[in-house]
Each structure stands twice: as C-alpha cells, then as structure tokens.
PDB file of C-alpha atoms in Angstrom:
ATOM      1  CA  MET A   1     -99.863 -94.960-173.439  1.00 71.00           C
ATOM      2  CA  ARG A   2     -99.076 -98.268-171.722  1.00 89.00           C
ATOM      3  CA  LEU A   3     -97.474-100.974-173.699  1.00 94.00           C
ATOM      4  CA  ARG A   4     -99.544-103.618-171.837  1.00 94.00           C
ATOM      5  CA  GLU A   5    -102.715-101.960-172.971  1.00 96.00           C
ATOM      6  CA  ILE A   6    -101.498-101.756-176.581  1.00 97.00           C
ATOM      7  CA  LYS A   7    -100.758-105.489-176.625  1.00 97.00           C
ATOM      8  CA  LYS A   8    -104.040-106.285-174.921  1.00 96.00           C
ATOM      9  CA  GLU A   9    -105.954-104.308-177.577  1.00 96.00           C
ATOM     10  CA  ALA A  10    -104.050-106.164-180.266  1.00 97.00           C
ATOM     11  CA  ARG A  11    -105.086-109.570-178.726  1.00 96.00           C
ATOM     12  CA  ILE A  12    -108.686-108.425-178.485  1.00 96.00           C
ATOM     13  CA  ALA A  13    -108.740-107.310-182.111  1.00 96.00           C
ATOM     14  CA  LEU A  14    -107.238-110.625-183.261  1.00 96.00           C
ATOM     15  CA  GLY A  15    -110.063-112.418-181.284  1.00 94.00           C
ATOM     16  CA  ASN A  16    -111.626-114.876-183.764  1.00 92.00           C
ATOM     17  CA  LYS A  17    -109.360-113.716-186.593  1.00 95.00           C
ATOM     18  CA  TRP A  18    -106.442-116.006-185.819  1.00 96.00           C
ATOM     19  CA  GLY A  19    -107.189-118.330-188.733  1.00 96.00           C
ATOM     20  CA  LEU A  20    -107.003-115.439-191.176  1.00 96.00           C
ATOM     21  CA  ALA A  21    -103.919-114.022-189.390  1.00 97.00           C
ATOM     22  CA  VAL A  22    -101.983-117.317-189.682  1.00 97.00           C
ATOM     23  CA  LEU A  23    -102.975-117.773-193.342  1.00 97.00           C
ATOM     24  CA  LEU A  24    -101.820-114.278-194.192  1.00 97.00           C
ATOM     25  CA  THR A  25     -98.518-114.981-192.326  1.00 97.00           C
ATOM     26  CA  VAL A  26     -97.968-118.137-194.406  1.00 97.00           C
ATOM     27  CA  ILE A  27     -98.555-116.117-197.597  1.00 97.00           C
ATOM     28  CA  LEU A  28     -96.258-113.399-196.302  1.00 96.00           C
ATOM     29  CA  GLY A  29     -93.568-116.011-195.816  1.00 95.00           C
ATOM     30  CA  ILE A  30     -93.967-117.267-199.384  1.00 95.00           C
ATOM     31  CA  PHE A  31     -93.585-113.745-200.748  1.00 93.00           C
ATOM     32  CA  THR A  32     -90.733-112.600-198.552  1.00 92.00           C
ATOM     33  CA  PHE A  33     -88.693-115.809-198.236  1.00 91.00           C
ATOM     34  CA  VAL A  34     -89.677-118.711-200.426  1.00 92.00           C
ATOM     35  CA  ILE A  35     -90.081-116.947-203.831  1.00 92.00           C
ATOM     36  CA  PRO A  36     -86.876-114.799-203.505  1.00 88.00           C
ATOM     37  CA  GLU A  37     -84.835-117.747-202.334  1.00 85.00           C
ATOM     38  CA  LEU A  38     -86.032-120.049-205.098  1.00 87.00           C
ATOM     39  CA  LEU A  39     -85.263-117.424-207.704  1.00 85.00           C
ATOM     40  CA  SER A  40     -81.884-116.847-206.020  1.00 81.00           C
ATOM     41  CA  VAL A  41     -81.137-120.590-206.343  1.00 79.00           C
ATOM     42  CA  TYR A  42     -82.081-120.458-210.041  1.00 79.00           C
ATOM     43  CA  ALA A  43     -79.884-117.400-210.620  1.00 77.00           C
ATOM     44  CA  SER A  44     -77.028-119.054-208.750  1.00 73.00           C
ATOM     45  CA  GLY A  45     -77.005-121.979-211.180  1.00 72.00           C
ATOM     46  CA  GLY A  46     -78.526-124.553-208.852  1.00 72.00           C
ATOM     47  CA  TRP A  47     -78.571-125.728-205.262  1.00 70.00           C
ATOM     48  CA  SER A  48     -74.868-126.643-205.126  1.00 70.00           C
ATOM     49  CA  ASN A  49     -73.713-123.160-206.122  1.00 68.00           C
ATOM     50  CA  TYR A  50     -76.345-121.613-203.820  1.00 67.00           C
ATOM     51  CA  TYR A  51     -75.061-123.463-200.785  1.00 70.00           C
ATOM     52  CA  LEU A  52     -71.468-122.321-201.441  1.00 67.00           C
ATOM     53  CA  GLY A  53     -72.721-118.881-200.615  1.00 63.00           C
ATOM     54  CA  ASP A  54     -70.506-116.924-203.022  1.00 58.00           C
ATOM     55  CA  THR A  55     -73.001-116.328-205.882  1.00 66.00           C
ATOM     56  CA  TYR A  56     -73.263-112.689-206.694  1.00 65.00           C
ATOM     57  CA  GLU A  57     -76.073-113.250-209.171  1.00 68.00           C
ATOM     58  CA  GLY A  58     -78.161-115.067-206.533  1.00 68.00           C
ATOM     59  CA  ASP A  59     -77.682-112.299-203.967  1.00 73.00           C
ATOM     60  CA  VAL A  60     -78.642-109.607-206.437  1.00 79.00           C
ATOM     61  CA  THR A  61     -81.674-111.556-207.672  1.00 79.00           C
ATOM     62  CA  SER A  62     -82.908-112.148-204.137  1.00 78.00           C
ATOM     63  CA  LEU A  63     -82.565-108.432-203.350  1.00 85.00           C
ATOM     64  CA  ILE A  64     -84.375-107.286-206.475  1.00 88.00           C
ATOM     65  CA  VAL A  65     -87.164-109.803-206.130  1.00 89.00           C
ATOM     66  CA  GLY A  66     -87.520-108.953-202.462  1.00 89.00           C
ATOM     67  CA  LEU A  67     -87.918-105.272-203.336  1.00 92.00           C
ATOM     68  CA  ILE A  68     -90.464-106.031-206.130  1.00 93.00           C
ATOM     69  CA  LEU A  69     -92.534-108.173-203.717  1.00 93.00           C
ATOM     70  CA  TYR A  70     -92.093-105.913-200.666  1.00 95.00           C
ATOM     71  CA  PRO A  71     -95.590-104.303-201.137  1.00 96.00           C
ATOM     72  CA  ALA A  72     -96.913-107.642-199.861  1.00 96.00           C
ATOM     73  CA  VAL A  73     -95.341-106.797-196.491  1.00 96.00           C
ATOM     74  CA  ILE A  74     -96.978-103.385-196.632  1.00 97.00           C
ATOM     75  CA  GLY A  75    -100.300-104.957-197.495  1.00 97.00           C
ATOM     76  CA  TYR A  76     -99.928-107.380-194.612  1.00 97.00           C
ATOM     77  CA  ASN A  77     -99.448-104.461-192.214  1.00 98.00           C
ATOM     78  CA  TRP A  78    -102.401-102.626-193.719  1.00 98.00           C
ATOM     79  CA  VAL A  79    -104.636-105.614-193.120  1.00 97.00           C
ATOM     80  CA  PHE A  80    -103.833-105.562-189.424  1.00 97.00           C
ATOM     81  CA  LEU A  81    -104.385-101.813-189.200  1.00 97.00           C
ATOM     82  CA  SER A  82    -107.884-102.524-190.628  1.00 96.00           C
ATOM     83  CA  LEU A  83    -108.275-105.341-188.152  1.00 96.00           C
ATOM     84  CA  ILE A  84    -107.424-103.019-185.268  1.00 96.00           C
ATOM     85  CA  ARG A  85    -110.082-100.567-186.547  1.00 96.00           C
ATOM     86  CA  ARG A  86    -112.631-103.356-186.817  1.00 94.00           C
ATOM     87  CA  GLU A  87    -112.822-102.882-190.576  1.00 94.00           C
ATOM     88  CA  PRO A  88    -113.462-105.812-192.985  1.00 89.00           C
ATOM     89  CA  GLN A  89    -110.400-107.826-193.852  1.00 89.00           C
ATOM     90  CA  SER A  90    -109.656-110.697-196.231  1.00 92.00           C
ATOM     91  CA  VAL A  91    -106.762-112.430-197.954  1.00 94.00           C
ATOM     92  CA  LYS A  92    -107.510-110.179-200.954  1.00 94.00           C
ATOM     93  CA  SER A  93    -106.878-107.168-198.791  1.00 94.00           C
ATOM     94  CA  MET A  94    -103.233-108.062-198.440  1.00 96.00           C
ATOM     95  CA  PHE A  95    -102.750-107.494-202.160  1.00 96.00           C
ATOM     96  CA  ARG A  96    -104.252-104.028-202.218  1.00 95.00           C
ATOM     97  CA  PRO A  97    -100.810-102.405-202.844  1.00 95.00           C
ATOM     98  CA  PHE A  98    -100.588-104.372-206.073  1.00 96.00           C
ATOM     99  CA  ALA A  99    -104.063-103.391-207.399  1.00 93.00           C
ATOM    100  CA  VAL A 100    -103.145 -99.999-208.795  1.00 94.00           C
ATOM    101  CA  ILE A 101     -99.856 -99.524-210.594  1.00 96.00           C
ATOM    102  CA  GLY A 102     -99.433 -95.969-209.324  1.00 95.00           C
ATOM    103  CA  THR A 103     -99.816 -97.041-205.735  1.00 95.00           C
ATOM    104  CA  TYR A 104     -97.455-100.028-206.279  1.00 96.00           C
ATOM    105  CA  LEU A 105     -94.718 -97.869-207.807  1.00 97.00           C
ATOM    106  CA  LYS A 106     -95.186 -95.272-205.017  1.00 97.00           C
ATOM    107  CA  LEU A 107     -94.721 -97.918-202.324  1.00 97.00           C
ATOM    108  CA  ILE A 108     -91.585 -99.257-204.116  1.00 97.00           C
ATOM    109  CA  GLY A 109     -90.231 -95.738-204.246  1.00 96.00           C
ATOM    110  CA  THR A 110     -91.078 -95.155-200.592  1.00 97.00           C
ATOM    111  CA  THR A 111     -89.265 -98.348-199.646  1.00 96.00           C
ATOM    112  CA  ILE A 112     -86.156 -97.417-201.616  1.00 96.00           C
ATOM    113  CA  LEU A 113     -86.036 -93.977-200.009  1.00 96.00           C
ATOM    114  CA  ILE A 114     -86.523 -95.311-196.493  1.00 96.00           C
ATOM    115  CA  TRP A 115     -83.763 -97.919-197.052  1.00 94.00           C
ATOM    116  CA  LEU A 116     -81.484 -95.285-198.471  1.00 94.00           C
ATOM    117  CA  PHE A 117     -82.091 -92.727-195.720  1.00 93.00           C
ATOM    118  CA  THR A 118     -81.657 -95.347-193.009  1.00 92.00           C
ATOM    119  CA  ALA A 119     -78.496 -96.726-194.597  1.00 91.00           C
ATOM    120  CA  LEU A 120     -76.956 -93.300-194.875  1.00 89.00           C
ATOM    121  CA  TRP A 121     -77.584 -92.534-191.210  1.00 87.00           C
ATOM    122  CA  THR A 122     -76.273 -96.011-190.268  1.00 87.00           C
ATOM    123  CA  VAL A 123     -73.052 -95.242-192.188  1.00 83.00           C
ATOM    124  CA  LEU A 124     -72.462 -92.363-189.766  1.00 75.00           C
ATOM    125  CA  LEU A 125     -73.147 -94.457-186.637  1.00 79.00           C
ATOM    126  CA  ILE A 126     -75.320 -97.472-185.811  1.00 83.00           C
ATOM    127  CA  VAL A 127     -77.423 -95.666-183.190  1.00 84.00           C
ATOM    128  CA  PRO A 128     -78.503 -92.757-185.463  1.00 83.00           C
ATOM    129  CA  GLY A 129     -79.506 -95.331-188.111  1.00 87.00           C
ATOM    130  CA  ILE A 130     -81.707 -97.165-185.526  1.00 91.00           C
ATOM    131  CA  ILE A 131     -83.277 -93.891-184.398  1.00 93.00           C
ATOM    132  CA  LYS A 132     -84.085 -92.853-187.993  1.00 93.00           C
ATOM    133  CA  GLY A 133     -85.451 -96.283-188.697  1.00 94.00           C
ATOM    134  CA  LEU A 134     -87.819 -95.846-185.787  1.00 96.00           C
ATOM    135  CA  ALA A 135     -88.739 -92.397-186.961  1.00 96.00           C
ATOM    136  CA  TYR A 136     -89.658 -93.693-190.426  1.00 97.00           C
ATOM    137  CA  SER A 137     -91.521 -96.740-189.145  1.00 97.00           C
ATOM    138  CA  GLN A 138     -95.027 -95.294-189.493  1.00 98.00           C
ATOM    139  CA  THR A 139     -94.646 -94.139-193.107  1.00 98.00           C
ATOM    140  CA  TYR A 140     -96.617 -96.978-194.676  1.00 98.00           C
ATOM    141  CA  TYR A 141     -99.475 -96.553-192.223  1.00 98.00           C
ATOM    142  CA  VAL A 142     -99.525 -92.820-193.108  1.00 97.00           C
ATOM    143  CA  LEU A 143     -99.798 -93.747-196.781  1.00 97.00           C
ATOM    144  CA  LYS A 144    -102.695 -96.078-196.060  1.00 97.00           C
ATOM    145  CA  ASP A 145    -104.603 -93.235-194.421  1.00 96.00           C
ATOM    146  CA  ASN A 146    -103.387 -90.638-196.965  1.00 95.00           C
ATOM    147  CA  PRO A 147    -102.788 -92.436-200.313  1.00 95.00           C
ATOM    148  CA  ASP A 148    -102.362 -89.129-202.227  1.00 95.00           C
ATOM    149  CA  LEU A 149     -99.644 -87.747-199.944  1.00 97.00           C
ATOM    150  CA  PRO A 150     -96.219 -87.367-201.605  1.00 97.00           C
ATOM    151  CA  ILE A 151     -93.542 -89.830-200.459  1.00 97.00           C
ATOM    152  CA  LEU A 152     -91.339 -87.306-198.667  1.00 97.00           C
ATOM    153  CA  HIS A 153     -94.355 -85.768-196.943  1.00 97.00           C
ATOM    154  CA  ALA A 154     -95.404 -89.211-195.677  1.00 97.00           C
ATOM    155  CA  ILE A 155     -91.940 -89.822-194.341  1.00 97.00           C
ATOM    156  CA  THR A 156     -91.983 -86.399-192.691  1.00 97.00           C
ATOM    157  CA  GLU A 157     -95.394 -87.158-191.165  1.00 97.00           C
ATOM    158  CA  SER A 158     -94.021 -90.404-189.761  1.00 97.00           C
ATOM    159  CA  ARG A 159     -91.171 -88.506-188.208  1.00 96.00           C
ATOM    160  CA  ARG A 160     -93.662 -86.068-186.641  1.00 96.00           C
ATOM    161  CA  LEU A 161     -95.863 -88.827-185.259  1.00 97.00           C
ATOM    162  CA  MET A 162     -92.835 -90.575-183.765  1.00 97.00           C
ATOM    163  CA  ASN A 163     -91.492 -87.403-182.089  1.00 95.00           C
ATOM    164  CA  GLY A 164     -91.522 -88.317-178.386  1.00 94.00           C
ATOM    165  CA  TYR A 165     -92.525 -91.919-179.110  1.00 96.00           C
ATOM    166  CA  LYS A 166     -89.498 -93.583-180.659  1.00 96.00           C
ATOM    167  CA  TRP A 167     -88.302 -95.013-177.323  1.00 96.00           C
ATOM    168  CA  LYS A 168     -91.797 -96.310-176.575  1.00 96.00           C
ATOM    169  CA  PHE A 169     -91.993 -98.033-179.958  1.00 97.00           C
ATOM    170  CA  PHE A 170     -88.511 -99.559-179.410  1.00 96.00           C
ATOM    171  CA  LEU A 171     -89.678-100.916-176.042  1.00 97.00           C
ATOM    172  CA  LEU A 172     -92.775-102.297-177.685  1.00 97.00           C
ATOM    173  CA  GLN A 173     -90.672-104.341-180.082  1.00 96.00           C
ATOM    174  CA  LEU A 174     -88.253-105.369-177.314  1.00 96.00           C
ATOM    175  CA  SER A 175     -91.140-106.630-175.163  1.00 96.00           C
ATOM    176  CA  PHE A 176     -91.577-109.488-177.606  1.00 97.00           C
ATOM    177  CA  ILE A 177     -88.069-110.853-177.211  1.00 96.00           C
ATOM    178  CA  GLY A 178     -89.154-113.715-174.936  1.00 96.00           C
ATOM    179  CA  TRP A 179     -91.762-114.764-177.484  1.00 96.00           C
ATOM    180  CA  ILE A 180     -89.285-114.501-180.331  1.00 96.00           C
ATOM    181  CA  ILE A 181     -86.905-116.906-178.485  1.00 97.00           C
ATOM    182  CA  LEU A 182     -89.809-119.348-178.020  1.00 96.00           C
ATOM    183  CA  ALA A 183     -90.750-119.012-181.695  1.00 95.00           C
ATOM    184  CA  VAL A 184     -87.153-119.814-182.666  1.00 96.00           C
ATOM    185  CA  ILE A 185     -87.141-122.861-180.366  1.00 96.00           C
ATOM    186  CA  THR A 186     -90.237-124.177-182.227  1.00 95.00           C
ATOM    187  CA  PHE A 187     -88.120-124.142-185.431  1.00 92.00           C
ATOM    188  CA  GLY A 188     -89.974-120.955-186.603  1.00 92.00           C
ATOM    189  CA  LEU A 189     -93.530-122.308-186.347  1.00 94.00           C
ATOM    190  CA  GLY A 190     -94.284-119.972-183.424  1.00 95.00           C
ATOM    191  CA  PHE A 191     -93.839-117.045-185.802  1.00 96.00           C
ATOM    192  CA  LEU A 192     -97.097-117.963-187.468  1.00 96.00           C
ATOM    193  CA  TRP A 193     -98.849-116.652-184.336  1.00 97.00           C
ATOM    194  CA  LEU A 194     -96.243-114.205-183.081  1.00 97.00           C
ATOM    195  CA  THR A 195     -95.964-112.176-186.303  1.00 97.00           C
ATOM    196  CA  PRO A 196     -99.707-111.293-186.350  1.00 97.00           C
ATOM    197  CA  TYR A 197     -99.512-110.451-182.644  1.00 98.00           C
ATOM    198  CA  MET A 198     -96.514-108.110-183.175  1.00 98.00           C
ATOM    199  CA  THR A 199     -98.026-106.590-186.300  1.00 98.00           C
ATOM    200  CA  ALA A 200    -101.398-105.940-184.672  1.00 98.00           C
ATOM    201  CA  SER A 201     -99.602-104.372-181.712  1.00 98.00           C
ATOM    202  CA  SER A 202     -97.622-102.060-184.023  1.00 98.00           C
ATOM    203  CA  ALA A 203    -100.869-101.122-185.809  1.00 98.00           C
ATOM    204  CA  GLU A 204    -102.461-100.321-182.487  1.00 97.00           C
ATOM    205  CA  PHE A 205     -99.456 -98.210-181.559  1.00 98.00           C
ATOM    206  CA  TYR A 206     -99.847 -96.176-184.739  1.00 98.00           C
ATOM    207  CA  ASN A 207    -103.568 -95.738-184.135  1.00 96.00           C
ATOM    208  CA  GLU A 208    -102.873 -94.392-180.656  1.00 95.00           C
ATOM    209  CA  ILE A 209    -100.131 -91.946-181.515  1.00 96.00           C
ATOM    210  CA  ARG A 210    -102.222 -90.768-184.485  1.00 94.00           C
ATOM    211  CA  GLN A 211    -105.095 -89.977-182.194  1.00 91.00           C
ATOM    212  CA  ALA A 212    -102.771 -88.407-179.643  1.00 89.00           C
ATOM    213  CA  LYS A 213    -101.472 -85.976-182.199  1.00 81.00           C
ATOM    214  CA  ALA A 214    -104.689 -85.411-184.131  1.00 80.00           C
ATOM    215  CA  GLY A 215    -105.028 -81.899-185.404  1.00 58.00           C
ATOM    216  CA  ASP A 216    -101.298 -81.201-185.253  1.00 59.00           C
ATOM    217  CA  GLY A 217    -100.323 -82.697-188.566  1.00 52.00           C
ATOM    218  CA  ILE A 218    -101.584 -83.211-192.086  1.00 55.00           C
ATOM    219  CA  ASN A 219    -105.148 -82.575-193.091  1.00 45.00           C
ATOM    220  CA  GLU A 220    -106.990 -85.693-194.079  1.00 43.00           C
TER     221      GLU A 220
END
C-alpha cells in the first residue's frame, strides 16, 4: 500500500465531483463551526462576553451543540467513501446519519465512547492517546458498512483493521502538512478543496485495508 497511490485514487475519484465536494465542505463548516459558535455567543450573553473568553456557559453550549451535530461530520465522511466506491452521492447523502433516530443516537454514543477512550489513554501519556485515536479512526466507516454492529464491536473492528497500519495512516495525514500550511495562508479558503482531498484519501485508505484483511474479521 503506497501513500502516493492512495492519494492518486482519491484525486481520480473526485474527478468531476469537485463542485459537490466544495459545497459539502461549506455545509460541514456551517455545522461544525458557524452554528456552535453562534449559539456559544448567545449563551455567553453577547459578542462582548464571548470575546472576553471566560464564559463557561458559552464553552459548554459549544461542546454540546458540537456533539449533537457531529453526525454531520460522519455523514460527510460517508459521502466520500461512497464517492471512492463510485456510488451515487448527493448533498442529501451527508444527512443520512440524521434520517433514523436509532442510527443517530448510535453515532452519538459511538462518538462519546471514542472521545472517552481516547481521553483516558491521553491522560496516561500523549503518545498512547494518539495511538489509540489512530486505532479507533475507522469506526465510523465500519458502521457505514455494518450498521447493525454494536458500538464496541465496531470499535474493536476498527482496531483490528488498523493493526499494522496505524503508522501508515499517520504518515498519510502527515503527508498533507504542506497543503495545510498553504490552506492557512489563504485564510482558510484552501480548506474548501483540501478537506475533500484528505477525506477522500482517508476513505480510500479504509477501502484498501478492508480489502487487505477481508475474511479475517466480521461477517458482513
């Protein structure tokens, strides 16, 4: 598995889908930043208190709203996995995690458990926390392919898939550092194109390790 080939496949899959990819990224930004921040300002009592930076209510509100809306991030990743597999995609596809209340609550529970497990390992030492974060990184993809799988089983399957591949996945993310710097220089506008590229590459990575370990894990 060569990182160059993974990124090449991601670019090929994006092909003529860049318009949709950028639109989805804008929507993602609204869900993950704009809405939580606006509600945080409201809970803080206005812009003046918000800018002082010492508003407990605003921070808590932002965290809770971010968690409630986090399935949008998961839906975003699912769209790019479908794109990699040449399956139909649309803006509506991004909101698939919200369509069924059971699925939505399951994804919220998964997110809480992943955050909790990662935080507990990070408390011990930073490096174990990073390693566990990498191990859990494929959980949402696993749940897309196996929606009936219990949360802990999905996390375990992610750990199995990442066994022997954590360093490779870390290097994949690290390989975008130059592009990230350029995106920052453009006052964040570059992320409208970089985020889809990184997400598609991560989806391609999952697809490849899933195929590499086919037959050794869960039955689908």
